[in-house]
mmCIF file of C-alpha atoms in Angstrom:
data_model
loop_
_atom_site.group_PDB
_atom_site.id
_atom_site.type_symbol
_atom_site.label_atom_id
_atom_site.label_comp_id
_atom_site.label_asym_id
_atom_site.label_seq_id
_atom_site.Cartn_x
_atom_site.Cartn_y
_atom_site.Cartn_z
ATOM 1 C CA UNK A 1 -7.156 10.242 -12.444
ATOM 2 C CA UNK A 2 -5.264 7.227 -13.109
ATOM 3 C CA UNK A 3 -4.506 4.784 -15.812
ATOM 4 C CA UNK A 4 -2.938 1.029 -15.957
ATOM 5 C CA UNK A 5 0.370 1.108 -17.174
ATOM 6 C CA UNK A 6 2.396 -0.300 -20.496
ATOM 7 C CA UNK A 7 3.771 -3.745 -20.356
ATOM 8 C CA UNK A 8 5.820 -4.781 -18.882
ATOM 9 C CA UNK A 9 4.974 -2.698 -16.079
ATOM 10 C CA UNK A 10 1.524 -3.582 -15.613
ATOM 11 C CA UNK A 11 2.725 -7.038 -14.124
ATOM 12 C CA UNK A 12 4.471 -5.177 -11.430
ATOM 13 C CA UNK A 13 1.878 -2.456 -11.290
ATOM 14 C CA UNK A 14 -1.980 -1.899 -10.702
ATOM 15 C CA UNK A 15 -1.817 1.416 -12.006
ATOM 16 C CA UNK A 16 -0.246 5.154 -11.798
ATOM 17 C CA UNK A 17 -2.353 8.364 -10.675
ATOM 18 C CA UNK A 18 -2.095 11.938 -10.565
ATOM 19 C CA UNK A 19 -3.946 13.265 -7.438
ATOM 20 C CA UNK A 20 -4.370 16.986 -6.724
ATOM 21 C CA UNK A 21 -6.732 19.086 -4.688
ATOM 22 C CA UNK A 22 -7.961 19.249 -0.832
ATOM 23 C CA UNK A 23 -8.279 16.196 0.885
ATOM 24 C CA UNK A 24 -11.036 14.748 2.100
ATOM 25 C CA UNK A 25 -9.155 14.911 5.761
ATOM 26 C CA UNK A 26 -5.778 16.482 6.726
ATOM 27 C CA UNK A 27 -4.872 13.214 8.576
ATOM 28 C CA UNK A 28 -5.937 9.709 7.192
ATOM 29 C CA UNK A 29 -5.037 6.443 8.423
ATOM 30 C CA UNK A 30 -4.151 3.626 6.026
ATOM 31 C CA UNK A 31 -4.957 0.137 7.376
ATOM 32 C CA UNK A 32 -2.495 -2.262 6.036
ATOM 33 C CA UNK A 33 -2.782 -3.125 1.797
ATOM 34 C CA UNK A 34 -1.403 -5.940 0.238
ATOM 35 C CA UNK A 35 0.611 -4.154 -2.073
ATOM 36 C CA UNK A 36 3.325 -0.879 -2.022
ATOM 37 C CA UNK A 37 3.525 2.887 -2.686
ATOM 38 C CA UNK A 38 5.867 5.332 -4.440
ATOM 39 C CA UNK A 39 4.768 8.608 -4.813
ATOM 40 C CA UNK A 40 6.898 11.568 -6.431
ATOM 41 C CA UNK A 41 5.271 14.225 -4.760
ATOM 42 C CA UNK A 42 4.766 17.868 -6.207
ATOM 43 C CA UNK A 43 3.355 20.182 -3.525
ATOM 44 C CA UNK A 44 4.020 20.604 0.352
ATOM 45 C CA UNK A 45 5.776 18.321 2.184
ATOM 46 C CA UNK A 46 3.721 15.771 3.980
ATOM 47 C CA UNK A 47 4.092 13.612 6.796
ATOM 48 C CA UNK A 48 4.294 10.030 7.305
ATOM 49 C CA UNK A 49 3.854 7.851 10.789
ATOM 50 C CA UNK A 50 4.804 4.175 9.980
ATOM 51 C CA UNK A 51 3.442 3.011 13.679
ATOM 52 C CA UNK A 52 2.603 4.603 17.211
ATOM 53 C CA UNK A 53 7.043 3.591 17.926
ATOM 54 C CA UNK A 54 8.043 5.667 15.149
ATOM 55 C CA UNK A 55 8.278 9.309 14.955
ATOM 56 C CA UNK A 56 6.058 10.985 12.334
ATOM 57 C CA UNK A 57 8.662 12.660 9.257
ATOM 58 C CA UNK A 58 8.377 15.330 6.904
ATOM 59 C CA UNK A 59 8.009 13.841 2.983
ATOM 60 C CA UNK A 60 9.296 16.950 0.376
ATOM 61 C CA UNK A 61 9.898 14.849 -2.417
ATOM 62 C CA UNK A 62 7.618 11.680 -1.839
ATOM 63 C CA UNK A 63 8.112 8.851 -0.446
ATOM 64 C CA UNK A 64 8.410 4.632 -0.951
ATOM 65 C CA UNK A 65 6.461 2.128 1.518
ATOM 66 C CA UNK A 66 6.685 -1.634 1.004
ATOM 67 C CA UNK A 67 3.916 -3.791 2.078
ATOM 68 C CA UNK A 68 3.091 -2.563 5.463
ATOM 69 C CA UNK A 69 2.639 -4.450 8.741
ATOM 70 C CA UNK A 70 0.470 -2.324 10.360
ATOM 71 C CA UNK A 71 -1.700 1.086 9.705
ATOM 72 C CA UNK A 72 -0.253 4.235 7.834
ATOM 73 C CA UNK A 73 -0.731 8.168 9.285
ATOM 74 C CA UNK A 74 -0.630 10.435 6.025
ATOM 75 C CA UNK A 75 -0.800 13.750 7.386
ATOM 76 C CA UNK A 76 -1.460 15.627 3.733
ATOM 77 C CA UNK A 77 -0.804 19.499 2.914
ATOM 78 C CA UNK A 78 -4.053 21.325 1.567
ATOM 79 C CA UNK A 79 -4.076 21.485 -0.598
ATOM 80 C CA UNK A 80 -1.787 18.305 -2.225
ATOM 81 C CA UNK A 81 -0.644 17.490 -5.674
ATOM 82 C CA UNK A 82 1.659 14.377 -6.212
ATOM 83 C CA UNK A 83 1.812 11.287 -8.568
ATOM 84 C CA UNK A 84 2.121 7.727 -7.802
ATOM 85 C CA UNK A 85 2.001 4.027 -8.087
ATOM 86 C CA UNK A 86 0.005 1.724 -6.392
ATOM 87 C CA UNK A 87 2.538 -1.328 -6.938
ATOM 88 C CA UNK A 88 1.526 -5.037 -6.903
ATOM 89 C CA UNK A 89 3.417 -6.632 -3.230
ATOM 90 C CA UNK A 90 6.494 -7.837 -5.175
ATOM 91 C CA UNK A 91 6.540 -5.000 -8.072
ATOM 92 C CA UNK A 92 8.586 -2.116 -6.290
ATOM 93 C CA UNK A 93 11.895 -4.953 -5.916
ATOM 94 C CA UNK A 94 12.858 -4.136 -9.787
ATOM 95 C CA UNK A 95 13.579 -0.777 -8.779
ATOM 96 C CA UNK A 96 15.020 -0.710 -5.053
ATOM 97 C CA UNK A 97 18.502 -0.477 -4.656
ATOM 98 C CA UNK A 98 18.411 -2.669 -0.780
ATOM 99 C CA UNK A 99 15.896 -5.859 -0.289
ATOM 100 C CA UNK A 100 12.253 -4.599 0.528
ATOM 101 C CA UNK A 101 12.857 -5.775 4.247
ATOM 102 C CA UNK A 102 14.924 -2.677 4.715
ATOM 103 C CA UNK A 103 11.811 -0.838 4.641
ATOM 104 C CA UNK A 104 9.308 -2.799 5.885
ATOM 105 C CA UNK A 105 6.784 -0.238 8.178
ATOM 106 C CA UNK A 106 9.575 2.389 7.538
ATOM 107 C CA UNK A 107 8.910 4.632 4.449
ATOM 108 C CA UNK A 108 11.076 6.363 3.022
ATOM 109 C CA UNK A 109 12.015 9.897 0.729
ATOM 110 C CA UNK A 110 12.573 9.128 -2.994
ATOM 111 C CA UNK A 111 15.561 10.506 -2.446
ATOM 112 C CA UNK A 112 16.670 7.745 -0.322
ATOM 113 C CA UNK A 113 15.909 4.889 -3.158
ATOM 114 C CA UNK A 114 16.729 6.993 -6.173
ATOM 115 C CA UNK A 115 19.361 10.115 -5.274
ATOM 116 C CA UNK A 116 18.479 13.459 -4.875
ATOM 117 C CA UNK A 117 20.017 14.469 -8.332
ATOM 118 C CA UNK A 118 17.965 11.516 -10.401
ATOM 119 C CA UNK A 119 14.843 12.522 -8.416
ATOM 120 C CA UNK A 120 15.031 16.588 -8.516
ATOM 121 C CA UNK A 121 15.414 16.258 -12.652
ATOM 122 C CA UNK A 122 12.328 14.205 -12.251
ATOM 123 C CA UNK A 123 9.971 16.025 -9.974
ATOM 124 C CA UNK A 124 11.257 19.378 -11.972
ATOM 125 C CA UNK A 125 10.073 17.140 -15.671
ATOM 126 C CA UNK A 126 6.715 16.522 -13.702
ATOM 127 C CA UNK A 127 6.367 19.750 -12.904
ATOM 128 C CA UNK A 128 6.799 21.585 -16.516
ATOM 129 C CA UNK A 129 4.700 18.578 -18.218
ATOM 130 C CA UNK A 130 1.407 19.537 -20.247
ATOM 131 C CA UNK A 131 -0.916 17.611 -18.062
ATOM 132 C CA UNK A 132 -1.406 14.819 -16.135
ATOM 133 C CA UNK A 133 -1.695 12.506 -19.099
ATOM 134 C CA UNK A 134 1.699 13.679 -19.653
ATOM 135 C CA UNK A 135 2.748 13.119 -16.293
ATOM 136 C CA UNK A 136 1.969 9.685 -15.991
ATOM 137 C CA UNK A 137 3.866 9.117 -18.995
ATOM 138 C CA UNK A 138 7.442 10.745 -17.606
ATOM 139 C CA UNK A 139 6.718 8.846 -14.405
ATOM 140 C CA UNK A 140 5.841 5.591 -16.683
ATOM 141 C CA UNK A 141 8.919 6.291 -18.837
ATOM 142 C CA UNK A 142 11.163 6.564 -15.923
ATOM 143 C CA UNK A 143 10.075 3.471 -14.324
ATOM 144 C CA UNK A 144 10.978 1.950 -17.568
ATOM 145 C CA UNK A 145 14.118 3.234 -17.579
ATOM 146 C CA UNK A 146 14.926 1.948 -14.137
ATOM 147 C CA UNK A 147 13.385 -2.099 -14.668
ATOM 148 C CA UNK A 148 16.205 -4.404 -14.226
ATOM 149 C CA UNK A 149 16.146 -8.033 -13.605
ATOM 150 C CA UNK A 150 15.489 -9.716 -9.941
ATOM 151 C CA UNK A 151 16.524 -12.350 -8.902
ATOM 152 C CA UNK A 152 13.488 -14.792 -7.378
ATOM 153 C CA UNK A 153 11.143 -12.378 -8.892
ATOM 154 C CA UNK A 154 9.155 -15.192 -11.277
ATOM 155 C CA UNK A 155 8.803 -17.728 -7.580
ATOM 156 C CA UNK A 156 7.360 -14.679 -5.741
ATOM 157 C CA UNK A 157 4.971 -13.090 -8.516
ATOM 158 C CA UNK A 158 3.469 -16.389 -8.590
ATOM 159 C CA UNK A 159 3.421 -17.704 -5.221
ATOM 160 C CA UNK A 160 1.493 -14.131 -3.910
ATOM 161 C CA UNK A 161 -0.606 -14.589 -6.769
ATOM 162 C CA UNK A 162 -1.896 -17.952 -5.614
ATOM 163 C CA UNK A 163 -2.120 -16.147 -1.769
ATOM 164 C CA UNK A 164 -4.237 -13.282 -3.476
ATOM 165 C CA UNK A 165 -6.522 -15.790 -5.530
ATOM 166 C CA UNK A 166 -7.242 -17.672 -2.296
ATOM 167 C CA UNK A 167 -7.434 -14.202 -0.372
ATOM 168 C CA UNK A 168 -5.072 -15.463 2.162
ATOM 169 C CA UNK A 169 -6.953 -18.838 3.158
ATOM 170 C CA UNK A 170 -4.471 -20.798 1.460
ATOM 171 C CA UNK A 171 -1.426 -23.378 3.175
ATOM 172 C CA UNK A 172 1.630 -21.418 2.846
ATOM 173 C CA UNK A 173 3.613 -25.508 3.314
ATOM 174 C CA UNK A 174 1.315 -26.386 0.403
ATOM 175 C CA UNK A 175 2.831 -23.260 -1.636
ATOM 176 C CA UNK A 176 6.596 -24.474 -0.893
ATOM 177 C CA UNK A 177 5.802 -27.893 -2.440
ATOM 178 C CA UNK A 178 4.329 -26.674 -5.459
ATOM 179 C CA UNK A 179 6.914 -24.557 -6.054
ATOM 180 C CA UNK A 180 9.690 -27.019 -5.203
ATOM 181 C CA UNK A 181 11.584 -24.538 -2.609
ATOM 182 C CA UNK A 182 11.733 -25.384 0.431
ATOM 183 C CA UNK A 183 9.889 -23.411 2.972
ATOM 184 C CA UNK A 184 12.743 -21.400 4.145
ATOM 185 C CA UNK A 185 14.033 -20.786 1.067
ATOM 186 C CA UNK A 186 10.274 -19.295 -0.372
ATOM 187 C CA UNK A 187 9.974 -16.903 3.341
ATOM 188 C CA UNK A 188 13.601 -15.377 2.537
ATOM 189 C CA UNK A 189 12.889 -14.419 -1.369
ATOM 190 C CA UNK A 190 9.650 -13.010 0.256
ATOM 191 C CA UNK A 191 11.746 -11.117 2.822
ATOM 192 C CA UNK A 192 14.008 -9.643 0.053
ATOM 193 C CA UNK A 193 11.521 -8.547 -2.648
ATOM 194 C CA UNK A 194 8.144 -8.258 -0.784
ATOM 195 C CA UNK A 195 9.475 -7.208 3.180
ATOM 196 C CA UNK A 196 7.080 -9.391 4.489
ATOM 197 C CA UNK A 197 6.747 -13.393 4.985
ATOM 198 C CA UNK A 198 4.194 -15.452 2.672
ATOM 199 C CA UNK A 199 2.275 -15.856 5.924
ATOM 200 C CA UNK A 200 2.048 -12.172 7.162
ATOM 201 C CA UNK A 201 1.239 -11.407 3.282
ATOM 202 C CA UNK A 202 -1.792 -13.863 3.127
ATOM 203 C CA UNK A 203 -2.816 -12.491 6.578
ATOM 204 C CA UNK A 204 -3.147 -8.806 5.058
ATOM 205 C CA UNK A 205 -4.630 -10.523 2.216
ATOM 206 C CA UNK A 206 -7.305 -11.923 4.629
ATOM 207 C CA UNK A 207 -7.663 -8.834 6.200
ATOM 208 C CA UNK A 208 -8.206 -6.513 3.586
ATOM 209 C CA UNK A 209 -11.016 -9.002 1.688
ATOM 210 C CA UNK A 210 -13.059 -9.235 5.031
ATOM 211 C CA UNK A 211 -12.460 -5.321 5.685
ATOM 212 C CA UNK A 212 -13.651 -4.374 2.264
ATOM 213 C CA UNK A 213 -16.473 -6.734 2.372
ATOM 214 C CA UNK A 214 -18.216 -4.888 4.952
ATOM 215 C CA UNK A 215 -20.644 -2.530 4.263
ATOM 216 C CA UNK A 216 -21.186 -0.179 6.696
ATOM 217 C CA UNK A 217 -24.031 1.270 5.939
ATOM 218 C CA UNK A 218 -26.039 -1.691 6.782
ATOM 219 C CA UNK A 219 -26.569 -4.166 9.902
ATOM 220 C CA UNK A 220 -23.150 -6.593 10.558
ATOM 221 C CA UNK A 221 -23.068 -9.735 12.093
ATOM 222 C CA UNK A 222 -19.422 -10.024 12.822
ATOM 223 C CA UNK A 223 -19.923 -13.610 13.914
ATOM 224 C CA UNK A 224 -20.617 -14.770 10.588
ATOM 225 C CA UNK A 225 -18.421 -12.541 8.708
ATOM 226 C CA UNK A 226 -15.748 -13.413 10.698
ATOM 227 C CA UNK A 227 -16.271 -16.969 10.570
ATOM 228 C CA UNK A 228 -16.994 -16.437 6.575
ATOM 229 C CA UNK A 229 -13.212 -15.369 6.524
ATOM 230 C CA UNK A 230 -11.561 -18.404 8.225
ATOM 231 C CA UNK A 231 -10.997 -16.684 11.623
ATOM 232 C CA UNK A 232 -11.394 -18.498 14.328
ATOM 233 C CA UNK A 233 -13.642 -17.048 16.018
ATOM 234 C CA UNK A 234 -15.232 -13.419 16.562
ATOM 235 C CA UNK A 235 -12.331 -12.139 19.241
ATOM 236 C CA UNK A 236 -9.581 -13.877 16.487
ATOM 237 C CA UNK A 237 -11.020 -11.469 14.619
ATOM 238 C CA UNK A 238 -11.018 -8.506 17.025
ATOM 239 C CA UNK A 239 -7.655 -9.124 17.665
ATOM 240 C CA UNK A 240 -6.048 -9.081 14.414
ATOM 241 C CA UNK A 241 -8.265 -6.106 13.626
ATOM 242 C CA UNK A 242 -6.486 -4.085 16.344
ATOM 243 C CA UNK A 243 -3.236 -5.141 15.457
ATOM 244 C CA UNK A 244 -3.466 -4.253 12.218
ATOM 245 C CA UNK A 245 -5.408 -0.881 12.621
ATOM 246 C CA UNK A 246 -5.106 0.175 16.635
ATOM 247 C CA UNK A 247 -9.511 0.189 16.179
ATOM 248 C CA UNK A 248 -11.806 -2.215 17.376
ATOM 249 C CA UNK A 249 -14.247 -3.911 14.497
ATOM 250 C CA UNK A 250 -17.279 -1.670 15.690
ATOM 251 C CA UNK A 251 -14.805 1.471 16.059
ATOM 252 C CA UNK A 252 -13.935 0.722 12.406
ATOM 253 C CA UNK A 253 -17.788 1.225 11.405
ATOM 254 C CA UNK A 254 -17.976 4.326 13.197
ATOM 255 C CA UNK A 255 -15.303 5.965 11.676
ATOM 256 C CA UNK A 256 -16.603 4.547 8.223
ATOM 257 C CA UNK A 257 -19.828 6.163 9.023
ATOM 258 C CA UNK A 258 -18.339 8.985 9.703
ATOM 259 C CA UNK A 259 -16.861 9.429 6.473
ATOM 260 C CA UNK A 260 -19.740 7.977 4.497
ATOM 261 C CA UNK A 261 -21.634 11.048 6.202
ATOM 262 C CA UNK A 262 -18.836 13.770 5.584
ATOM 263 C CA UNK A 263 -17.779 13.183 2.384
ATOM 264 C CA UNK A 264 -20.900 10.762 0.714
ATOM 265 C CA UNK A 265 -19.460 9.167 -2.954
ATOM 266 C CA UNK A 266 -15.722 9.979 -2.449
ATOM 267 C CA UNK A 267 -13.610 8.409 -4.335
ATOM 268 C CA UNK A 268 -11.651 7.431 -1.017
ATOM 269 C CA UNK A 269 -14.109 6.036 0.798
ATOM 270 C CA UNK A 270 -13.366 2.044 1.510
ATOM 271 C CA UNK A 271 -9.850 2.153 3.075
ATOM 272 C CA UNK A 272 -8.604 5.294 4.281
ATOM 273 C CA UNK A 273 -10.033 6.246 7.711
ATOM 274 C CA UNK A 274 -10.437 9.643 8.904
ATOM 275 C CA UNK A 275 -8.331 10.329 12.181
ATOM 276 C CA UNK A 276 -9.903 12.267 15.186
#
């Protein structure tokens, strides 16, 4: 289940969930997301891969990822219980203690952004609660509790807003201007709240509109979709697919296939891919 949270939150935030049960798959990959991930989790540890260079790590607690680079392996306990946040790109800042950059393609335990004492009282509140209604409210609460001001927060809320509107496509000079920064000045207050440039964010923006367009149940002519999504051409596309998933465009569609045949209706199918 999940919910969208209480002002203020819900400009940070595009909503909190309460997941439990078997998994569709005991390894899924997450293609990069334009937008971040805390999860207080309540079961088994899981594990995390942030890219093929990193070592995969055990999760007991849950974990934070900032707006990732590249594709996510969840390796997930069976069966798994946890809570979480999807967070808008720039809405985890208000409640890290380094600059999002720190992180970028390198999760991290709860522990590690909030103490183990803060975040053991927590999970062990979660734990005795009535229900996940309930839940979601301690995790709500706490969030609360932990909001604090940012500096730079207002320039980057609405310069990725404009990159989201546009779905990427738009001049990240032209964004500068109109905010009256200069260019440097925008791509460093990105770096700090965000992790990532305005330019790598309105790439994952691009990506993840032309990826989620795609139906693959039907024919695809990657040509025109690819074209439709201000690529340059087809193998522009193919190569920005790869480096942001490790899978060819048509590789993609098999795997979606795959899990439109395993697992037809779930409420996962559209971005996390089932790994062989």
């Amino acid at each position: 289940m999940s919910r969208l949270p209480r002002p203020p939150l819900d400009r940070l935030i595009d909503d909190v969930y309460y997941l439990e049960g078997t998994p569709p798959y005991a390894r899924l990959m997450l293609p990069p997301m334009p937008g971040a991930l805390l999860i207080v989790n309540l079961g088994a540890p899981f594990r995390i891969r942030g890219g093929t260079d990193i070592e995969a790590a055990d999760y007991a607690d849950g974990c934070v990822v900032t707006t990732p680079t590249r594709a996510l392996e969840f390796g997930y306990p069976l069966p798994t219980r946890s809570v979480g946040v999807h967070v808008k790109p720039w809405g985890l800042a208000p409640f890290l203690p380094m600059p999002a950059a720190e992180l970028c393609d390198r999760p991290v335990t709860m522990e590690q952004v909030w103490g183990r004492p803060a975040v053991a009282e927590l999970r062990d509140r979660l734990a005795a609660s009535a229900g996940p209604h309930e839940m979601l409210t301690l995790l709500e609460d706490e969030l609360m509790r932990r909001l604090c001001e940012t500096a730079g927060l207002g320039l980057v809320r609405h310069t990725s807003s404009l990159i989201a509107t546009t779905s990427g496509s738009v001049a990240i000079g032209d964004l500068s201007v109109a905010a009256g920064v200069s260019s440097t000045h925008l791509a460093r207050r990105f770096k700090e709240l965000i992790g990532v440039t305005p330019k790598r964010l309105a790439r994952t923006h691009r990506f993840a509109a032309t990826v989620l367009s795609i139906d693959p149940a039907g024919p695809i002519d990657w040509g025109h979709l690819a074209g439709g999504a201000g690529y340059f051409d087809q193998a522009h596309f193919g190569h920005e697919f790869r480096a942001f998933t490790g899978l060819t465009p048509t590789r993609y569609v098999e795997v979606r296939r795959r899990f439109l045949r395993d697992h037809p209706g779930h409420v996962l199918d559209g971005w996390p891919l089932p790994i062989d």
